[in-house]
Short mmCIF file of C-alpha atoms in Angstrom, two decimals:
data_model
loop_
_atom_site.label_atom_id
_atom_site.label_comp_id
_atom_site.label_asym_id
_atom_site.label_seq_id
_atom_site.Cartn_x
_atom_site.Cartn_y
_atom_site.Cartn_z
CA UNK A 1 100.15 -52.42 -72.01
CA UNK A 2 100.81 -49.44 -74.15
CA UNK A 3 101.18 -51.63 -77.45
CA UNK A 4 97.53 -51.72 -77.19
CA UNK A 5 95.29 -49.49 -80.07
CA UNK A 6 93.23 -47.10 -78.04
CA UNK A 7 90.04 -45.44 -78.68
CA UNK A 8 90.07 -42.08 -76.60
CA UNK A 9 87.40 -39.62 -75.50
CA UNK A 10 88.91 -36.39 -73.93
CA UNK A 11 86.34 -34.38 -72.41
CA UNK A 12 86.53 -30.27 -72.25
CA UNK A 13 88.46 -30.55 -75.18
CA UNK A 14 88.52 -26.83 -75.81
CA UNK A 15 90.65 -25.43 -72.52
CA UNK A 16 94.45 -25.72 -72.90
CA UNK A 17 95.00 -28.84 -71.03
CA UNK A 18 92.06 -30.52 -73.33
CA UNK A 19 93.78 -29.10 -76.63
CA UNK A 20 97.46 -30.14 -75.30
CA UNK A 21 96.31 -33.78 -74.95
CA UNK A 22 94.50 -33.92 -77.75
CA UNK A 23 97.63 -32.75 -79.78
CA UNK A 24 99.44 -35.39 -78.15
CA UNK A 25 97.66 -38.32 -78.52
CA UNK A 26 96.73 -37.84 -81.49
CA UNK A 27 100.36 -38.30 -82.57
CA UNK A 28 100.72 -41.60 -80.63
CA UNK A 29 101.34 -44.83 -83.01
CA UNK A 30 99.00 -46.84 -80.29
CA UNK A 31 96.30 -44.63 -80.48
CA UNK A 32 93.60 -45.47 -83.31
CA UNK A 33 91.07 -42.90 -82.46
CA UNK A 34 90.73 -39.70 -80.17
CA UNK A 35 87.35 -37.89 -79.85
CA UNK A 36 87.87 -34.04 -78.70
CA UNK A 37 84.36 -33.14 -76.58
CA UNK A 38 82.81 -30.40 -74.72
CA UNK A 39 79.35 -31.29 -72.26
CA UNK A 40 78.33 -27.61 -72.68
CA UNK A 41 77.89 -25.13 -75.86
CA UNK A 42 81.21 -23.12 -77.28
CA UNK A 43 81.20 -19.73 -78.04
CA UNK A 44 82.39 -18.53 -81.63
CA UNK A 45 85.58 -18.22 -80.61
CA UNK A 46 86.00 -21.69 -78.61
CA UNK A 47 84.85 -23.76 -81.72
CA UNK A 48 87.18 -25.63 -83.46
CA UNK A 49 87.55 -28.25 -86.27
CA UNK A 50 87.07 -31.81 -84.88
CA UNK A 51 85.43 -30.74 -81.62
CA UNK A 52 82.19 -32.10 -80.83
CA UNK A 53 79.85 -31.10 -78.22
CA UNK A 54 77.88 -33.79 -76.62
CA UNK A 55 75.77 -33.04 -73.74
CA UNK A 56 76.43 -35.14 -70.15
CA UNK A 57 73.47 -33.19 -68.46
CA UNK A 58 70.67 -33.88 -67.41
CA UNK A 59 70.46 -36.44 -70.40
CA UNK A 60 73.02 -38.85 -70.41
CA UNK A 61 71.58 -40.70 -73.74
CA UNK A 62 73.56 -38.93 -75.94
CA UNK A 63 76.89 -39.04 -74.49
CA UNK A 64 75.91 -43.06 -73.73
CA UNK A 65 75.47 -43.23 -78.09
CA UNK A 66 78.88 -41.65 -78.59
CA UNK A 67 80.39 -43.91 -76.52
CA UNK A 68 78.82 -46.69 -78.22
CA UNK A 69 79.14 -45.14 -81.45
CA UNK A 70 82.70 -44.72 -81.31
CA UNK A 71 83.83 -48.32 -79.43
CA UNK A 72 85.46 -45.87 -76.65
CA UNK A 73 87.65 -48.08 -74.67
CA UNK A 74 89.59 -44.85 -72.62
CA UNK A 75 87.89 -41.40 -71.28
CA UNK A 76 90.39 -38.82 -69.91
CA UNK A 77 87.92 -36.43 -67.97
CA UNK A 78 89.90 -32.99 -68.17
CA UNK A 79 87.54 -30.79 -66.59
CA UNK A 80 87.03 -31.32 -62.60
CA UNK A 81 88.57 -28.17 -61.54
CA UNK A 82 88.58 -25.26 -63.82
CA UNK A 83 92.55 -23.96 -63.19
CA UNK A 84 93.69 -27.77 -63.30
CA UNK A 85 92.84 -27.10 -67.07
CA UNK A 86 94.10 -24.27 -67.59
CA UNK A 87 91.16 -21.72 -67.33
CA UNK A 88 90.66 -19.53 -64.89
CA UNK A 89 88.47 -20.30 -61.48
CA UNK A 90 85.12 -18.58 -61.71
CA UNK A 91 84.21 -20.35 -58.49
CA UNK A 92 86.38 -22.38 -55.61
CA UNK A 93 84.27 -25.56 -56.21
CA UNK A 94 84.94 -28.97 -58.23
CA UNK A 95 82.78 -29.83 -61.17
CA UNK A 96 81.05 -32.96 -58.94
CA UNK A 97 77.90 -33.21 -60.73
CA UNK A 98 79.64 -33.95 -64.41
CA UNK A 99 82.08 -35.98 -62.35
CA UNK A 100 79.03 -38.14 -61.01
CA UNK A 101 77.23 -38.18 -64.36
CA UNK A 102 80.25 -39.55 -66.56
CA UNK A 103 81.10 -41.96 -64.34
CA UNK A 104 77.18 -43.14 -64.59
CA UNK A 105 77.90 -43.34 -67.99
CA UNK A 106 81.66 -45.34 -67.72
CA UNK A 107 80.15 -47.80 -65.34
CA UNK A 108 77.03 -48.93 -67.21
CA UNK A 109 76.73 -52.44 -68.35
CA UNK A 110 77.17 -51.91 -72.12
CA UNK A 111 79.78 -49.53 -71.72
CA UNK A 112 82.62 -49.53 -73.98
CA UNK A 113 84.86 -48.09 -71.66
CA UNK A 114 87.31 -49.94 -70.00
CA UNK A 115 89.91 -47.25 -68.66
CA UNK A 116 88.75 -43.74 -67.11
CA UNK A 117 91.15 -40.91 -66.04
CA UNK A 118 90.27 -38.29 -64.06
CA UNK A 119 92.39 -34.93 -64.10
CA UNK A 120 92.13 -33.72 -60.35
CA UNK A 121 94.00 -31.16 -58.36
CA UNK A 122 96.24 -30.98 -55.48
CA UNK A 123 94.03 -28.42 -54.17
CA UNK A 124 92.68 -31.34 -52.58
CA UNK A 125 95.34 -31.32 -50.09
CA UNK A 126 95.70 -29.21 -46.46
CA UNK A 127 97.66 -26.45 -46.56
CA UNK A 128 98.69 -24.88 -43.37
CA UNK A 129 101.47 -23.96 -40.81
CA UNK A 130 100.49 -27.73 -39.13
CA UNK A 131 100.75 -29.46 -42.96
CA UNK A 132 103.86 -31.26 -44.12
CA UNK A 133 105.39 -29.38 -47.16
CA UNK A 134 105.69 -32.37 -49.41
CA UNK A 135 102.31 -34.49 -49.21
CA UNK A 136 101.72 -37.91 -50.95
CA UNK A 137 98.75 -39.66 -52.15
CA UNK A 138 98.56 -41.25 -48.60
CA UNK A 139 98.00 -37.88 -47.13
CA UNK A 140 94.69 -37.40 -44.73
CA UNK A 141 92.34 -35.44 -46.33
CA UNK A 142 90.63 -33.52 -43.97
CA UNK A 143 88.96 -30.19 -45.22
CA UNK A 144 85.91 -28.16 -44.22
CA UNK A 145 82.97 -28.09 -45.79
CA UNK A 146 82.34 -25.49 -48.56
CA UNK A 147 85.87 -25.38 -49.86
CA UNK A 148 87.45 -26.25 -52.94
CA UNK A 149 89.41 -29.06 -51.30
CA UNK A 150 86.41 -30.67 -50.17
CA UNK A 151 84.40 -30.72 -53.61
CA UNK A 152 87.17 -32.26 -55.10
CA UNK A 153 87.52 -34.93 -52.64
CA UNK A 154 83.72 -36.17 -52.99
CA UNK A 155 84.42 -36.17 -56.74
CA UNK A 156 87.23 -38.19 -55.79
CA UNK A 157 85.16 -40.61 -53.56
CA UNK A 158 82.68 -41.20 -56.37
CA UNK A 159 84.71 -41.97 -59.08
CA UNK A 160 86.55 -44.61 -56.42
CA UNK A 161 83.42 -45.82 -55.61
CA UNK A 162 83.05 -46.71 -59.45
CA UNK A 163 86.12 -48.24 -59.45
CA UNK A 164 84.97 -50.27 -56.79
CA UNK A 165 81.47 -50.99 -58.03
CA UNK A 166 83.00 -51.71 -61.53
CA UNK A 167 86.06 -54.04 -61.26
CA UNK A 168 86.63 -54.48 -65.09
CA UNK A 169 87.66 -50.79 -65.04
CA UNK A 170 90.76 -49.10 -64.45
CA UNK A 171 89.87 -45.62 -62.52
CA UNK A 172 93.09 -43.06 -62.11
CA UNK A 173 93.25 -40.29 -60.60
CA UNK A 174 95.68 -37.60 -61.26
CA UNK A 175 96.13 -34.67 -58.55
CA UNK A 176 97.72 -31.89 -61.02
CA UNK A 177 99.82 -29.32 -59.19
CA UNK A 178 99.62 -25.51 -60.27
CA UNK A 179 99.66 -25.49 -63.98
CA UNK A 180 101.77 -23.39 -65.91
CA UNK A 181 102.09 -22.88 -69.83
CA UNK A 182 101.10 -21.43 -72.89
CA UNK A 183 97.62 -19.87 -72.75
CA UNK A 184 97.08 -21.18 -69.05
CA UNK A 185 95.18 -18.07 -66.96
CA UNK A 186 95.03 -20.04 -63.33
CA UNK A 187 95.78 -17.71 -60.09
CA UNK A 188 99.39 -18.78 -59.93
CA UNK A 189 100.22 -18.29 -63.51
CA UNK A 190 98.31 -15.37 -63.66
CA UNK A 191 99.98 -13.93 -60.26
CA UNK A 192 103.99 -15.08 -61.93
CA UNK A 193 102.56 -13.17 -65.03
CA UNK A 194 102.28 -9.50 -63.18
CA UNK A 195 105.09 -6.87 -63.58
CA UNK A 196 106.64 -6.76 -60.83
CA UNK A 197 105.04 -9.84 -58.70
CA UNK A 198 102.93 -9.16 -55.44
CA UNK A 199 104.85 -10.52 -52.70
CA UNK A 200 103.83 -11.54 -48.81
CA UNK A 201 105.73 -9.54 -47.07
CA UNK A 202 107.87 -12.07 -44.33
CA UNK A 203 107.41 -15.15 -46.23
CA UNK A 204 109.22 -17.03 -49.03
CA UNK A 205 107.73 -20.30 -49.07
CA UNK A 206 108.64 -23.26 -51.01
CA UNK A 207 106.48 -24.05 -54.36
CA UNK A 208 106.19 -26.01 -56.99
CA UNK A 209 104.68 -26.09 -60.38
CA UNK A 210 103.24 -28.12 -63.00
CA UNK A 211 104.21 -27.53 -66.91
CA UNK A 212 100.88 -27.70 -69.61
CA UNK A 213 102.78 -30.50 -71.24
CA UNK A 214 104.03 -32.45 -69.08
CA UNK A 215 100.44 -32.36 -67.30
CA UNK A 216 99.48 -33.59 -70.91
CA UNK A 217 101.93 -36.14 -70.80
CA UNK A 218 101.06 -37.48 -67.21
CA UNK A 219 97.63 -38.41 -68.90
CA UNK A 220 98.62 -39.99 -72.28
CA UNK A 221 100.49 -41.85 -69.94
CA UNK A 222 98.01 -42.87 -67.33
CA UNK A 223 95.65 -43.69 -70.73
CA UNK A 224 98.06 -45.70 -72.63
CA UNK A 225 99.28 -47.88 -69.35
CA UNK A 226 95.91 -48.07 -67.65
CA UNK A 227 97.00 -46.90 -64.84
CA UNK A 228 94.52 -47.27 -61.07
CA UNK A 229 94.80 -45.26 -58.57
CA UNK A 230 96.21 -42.29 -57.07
CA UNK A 231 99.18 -40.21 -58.61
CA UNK A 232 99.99 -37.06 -57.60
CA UNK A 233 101.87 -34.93 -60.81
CA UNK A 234 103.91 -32.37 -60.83
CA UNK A 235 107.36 -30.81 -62.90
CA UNK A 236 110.49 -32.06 -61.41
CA UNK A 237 112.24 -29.70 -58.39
CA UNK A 238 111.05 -27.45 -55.73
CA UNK A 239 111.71 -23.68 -55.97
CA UNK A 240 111.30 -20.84 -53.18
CA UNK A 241 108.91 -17.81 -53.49
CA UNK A 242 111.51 -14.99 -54.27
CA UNK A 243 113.86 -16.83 -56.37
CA UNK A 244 110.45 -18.40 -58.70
CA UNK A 245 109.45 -14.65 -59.37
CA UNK A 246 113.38 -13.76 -60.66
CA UNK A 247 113.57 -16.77 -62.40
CA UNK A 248 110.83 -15.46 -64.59
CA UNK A 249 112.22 -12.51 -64.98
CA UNK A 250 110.49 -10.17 -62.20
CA UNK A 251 110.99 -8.72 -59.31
CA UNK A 252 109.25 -9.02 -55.77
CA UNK A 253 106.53 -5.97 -55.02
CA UNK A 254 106.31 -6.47 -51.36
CA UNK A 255 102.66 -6.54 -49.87
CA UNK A 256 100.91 -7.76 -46.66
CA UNK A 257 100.06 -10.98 -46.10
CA UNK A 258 96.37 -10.32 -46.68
CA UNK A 259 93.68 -10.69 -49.24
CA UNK A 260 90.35 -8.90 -48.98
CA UNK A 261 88.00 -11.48 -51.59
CA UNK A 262 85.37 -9.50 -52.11
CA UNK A 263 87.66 -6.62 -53.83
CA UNK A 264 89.73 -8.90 -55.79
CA UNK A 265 87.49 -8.69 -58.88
CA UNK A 266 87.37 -4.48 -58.45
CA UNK A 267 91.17 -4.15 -58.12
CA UNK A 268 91.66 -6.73 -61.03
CA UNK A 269 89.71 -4.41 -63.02
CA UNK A 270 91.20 -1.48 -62.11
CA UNK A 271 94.66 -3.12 -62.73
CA UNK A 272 95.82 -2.79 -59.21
CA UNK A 273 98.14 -5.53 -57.68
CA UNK A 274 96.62 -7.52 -54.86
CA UNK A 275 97.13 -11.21 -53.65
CA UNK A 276 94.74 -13.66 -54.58
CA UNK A 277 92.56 -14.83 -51.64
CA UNK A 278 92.71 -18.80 -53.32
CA UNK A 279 96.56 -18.52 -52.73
CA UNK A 280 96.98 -17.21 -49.59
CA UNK A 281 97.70 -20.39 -47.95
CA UNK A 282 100.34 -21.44 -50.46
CA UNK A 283 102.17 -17.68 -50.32
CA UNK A 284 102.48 -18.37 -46.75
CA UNK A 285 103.24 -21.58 -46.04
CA UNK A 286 104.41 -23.30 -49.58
CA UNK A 287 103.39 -26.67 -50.96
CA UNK A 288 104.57 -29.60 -52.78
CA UNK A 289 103.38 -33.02 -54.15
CA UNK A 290 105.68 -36.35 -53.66
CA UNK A 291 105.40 -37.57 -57.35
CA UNK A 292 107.49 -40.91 -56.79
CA UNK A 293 104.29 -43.09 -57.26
CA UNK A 294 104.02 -42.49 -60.99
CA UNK A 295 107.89 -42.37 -61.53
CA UNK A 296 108.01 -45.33 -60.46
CA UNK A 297 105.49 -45.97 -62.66
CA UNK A 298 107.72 -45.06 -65.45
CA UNK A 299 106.67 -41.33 -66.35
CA UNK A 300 109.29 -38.45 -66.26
CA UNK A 301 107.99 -34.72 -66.40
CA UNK A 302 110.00 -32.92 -69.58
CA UNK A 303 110.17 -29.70 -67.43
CA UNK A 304 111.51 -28.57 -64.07
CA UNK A 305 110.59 -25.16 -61.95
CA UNK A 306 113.10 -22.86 -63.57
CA UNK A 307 112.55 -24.21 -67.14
CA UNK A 308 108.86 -23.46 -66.70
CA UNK A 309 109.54 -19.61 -65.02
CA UNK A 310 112.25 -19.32 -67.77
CA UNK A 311 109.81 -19.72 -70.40
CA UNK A 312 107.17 -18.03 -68.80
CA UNK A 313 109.66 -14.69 -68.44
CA UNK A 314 110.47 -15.09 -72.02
CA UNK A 315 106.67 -14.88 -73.34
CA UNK A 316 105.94 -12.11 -71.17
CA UNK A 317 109.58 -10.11 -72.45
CA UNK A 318 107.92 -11.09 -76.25
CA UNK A 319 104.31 -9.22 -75.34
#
């Protein structure tokens, strides 16, 4: 189906992901139209030419009338998890209530909208010693309340549940792995970024990342072959700990395998290296997302692991 003309919304526009996907549909011969929003208000130096912002809540009515306005017929929800987008995580919780208020939107009646695509996270996913390494969408998903995993899964759950309720529309779901890229400032980029690299001291574990564009790509794709369903996403090849931080040009600064939360934000100020508390399960026991589902769909990332580190070591050598 991607000879069809589309009519795309991309909601929180302004973070890298949002601006990446923008950029790239908006080059795409089977794309007529591609609206750039926000839900909340910009600062001065988030504002940009042909971004709108069109509040989601409490009122719904106006995001309903752009809908309308602008015969939407595809909504790529960016925002559910702040580092999924490129920004950095104020807070370990899922953006649920915008989640539950755009898909009241998508599912009305009179709606326009006939594909909806939700950028998620892998975060979704257990990690620990007991956890396989590589995980696919049929993975149990089994996490405590009050974590990040389990915000993201009841975001999850309702936009299935719309999917469900609403059988005229196609509902995706993209689990993003650890993005990396141009202007990205999530824990893992952020922690690849330091000179030299903190380090768990005794462990090497196996990662894998996610490259801005081809996380981009992934949901041009997804949009322009209404895809359903689950689809795990992530930059081709696995790479180990050690050999990830040399590959982007670092070296190792060996620590122990603890994080103290409640000092992260002092020692971040005071520029001293420390491991982030989000990450401690992936420095110890690695991660990594079985993407077959949407190559056999037909998408291939642009980017594997060294690539990404490569490029990432070569902006940081250009500071």
């Amino acid at each position: 189906m991607a000879d069809r003309i589309r009519r795309v919304l991309v909601t929180r526009a302004s973070t890298p992901l949002g601006r990446a996907l923008v950029e790239r549909l908006r080059g795409a011969p089977d794309v007529e139209q591609v609206c750039a929003v926000e839900s909340r208000p910009l600062s001065p130096s988030q504002r940009e030419p042909g971004l709108d912002v069109v509040p989601l809540v409490p009122d719904h009515r106006p995001f309903v009338e752009s809908l309308a306005q602008e015969a939407i017929d595809t909504v790529i929800q960016c925002g559910l998890t702040q580092d999924r987008c490129g920004l950095r995580r104020d807070d370990g919780e899922a953006d649920v209530i915008s989640t539950m208020s755009l898909g009241a939107v998508i599912a009305q009646p009179d709606s326009p909208v006939r594909s909806w695509i939700v950028a998620s996270s892998t975060d979704v996913y257990p990690i620990s010693s007991y956890a396989p390494l590589v995980q696919s969408e049929k993975t149990p998903i089994v996490n405590p309340p009050a974590t990040p995993g389990a915000s993201i899964e009841e975001a999850e759950e309702y936009a299935r549940d719309v999917a469900i309720r609403s059988p005229h529309l196609n509902v995706a779901i993209l689990r993003l792995q650890h993005l990396v890229g141009p202007g990205v400032r999530g824990a893992l980029a952020r922690l690849l970024s330091q000179r030299p690299v903190p380090s768990p001291i005794g462990y090497d574990p196996t990662i894998q990342l996610l490259h801005l564009e081809d996380a981009a790509d992934a949901l041009a794709f997804a949009a322009r072959h209404e895809l359903a369903g689950l689809y795990n996403v992530a930059s081709a090849g696995l790479i180990h700990w050690r050999d990830a931080v040399r590959a982007a040009g670092s070296d190792p600064l060996p620590m122990l395998p603890v994080a103290f939360a409640p000092l992260e934000g002092l020692a971040a100020r005071a520029g001293l290296p420390h491991l982030p508390a989000e990450l401690m399960g992936l420095l110890r026991y690695g991660h990594a997302a079985d993407t077959n589902r949407i190559e056999r769909a037909g998408w291939r990332s642009r980017w594997d692991q060294r690539s990404i580190l490569a490029e990432l070591g070569t902006t940081l050598a250009d500071r």
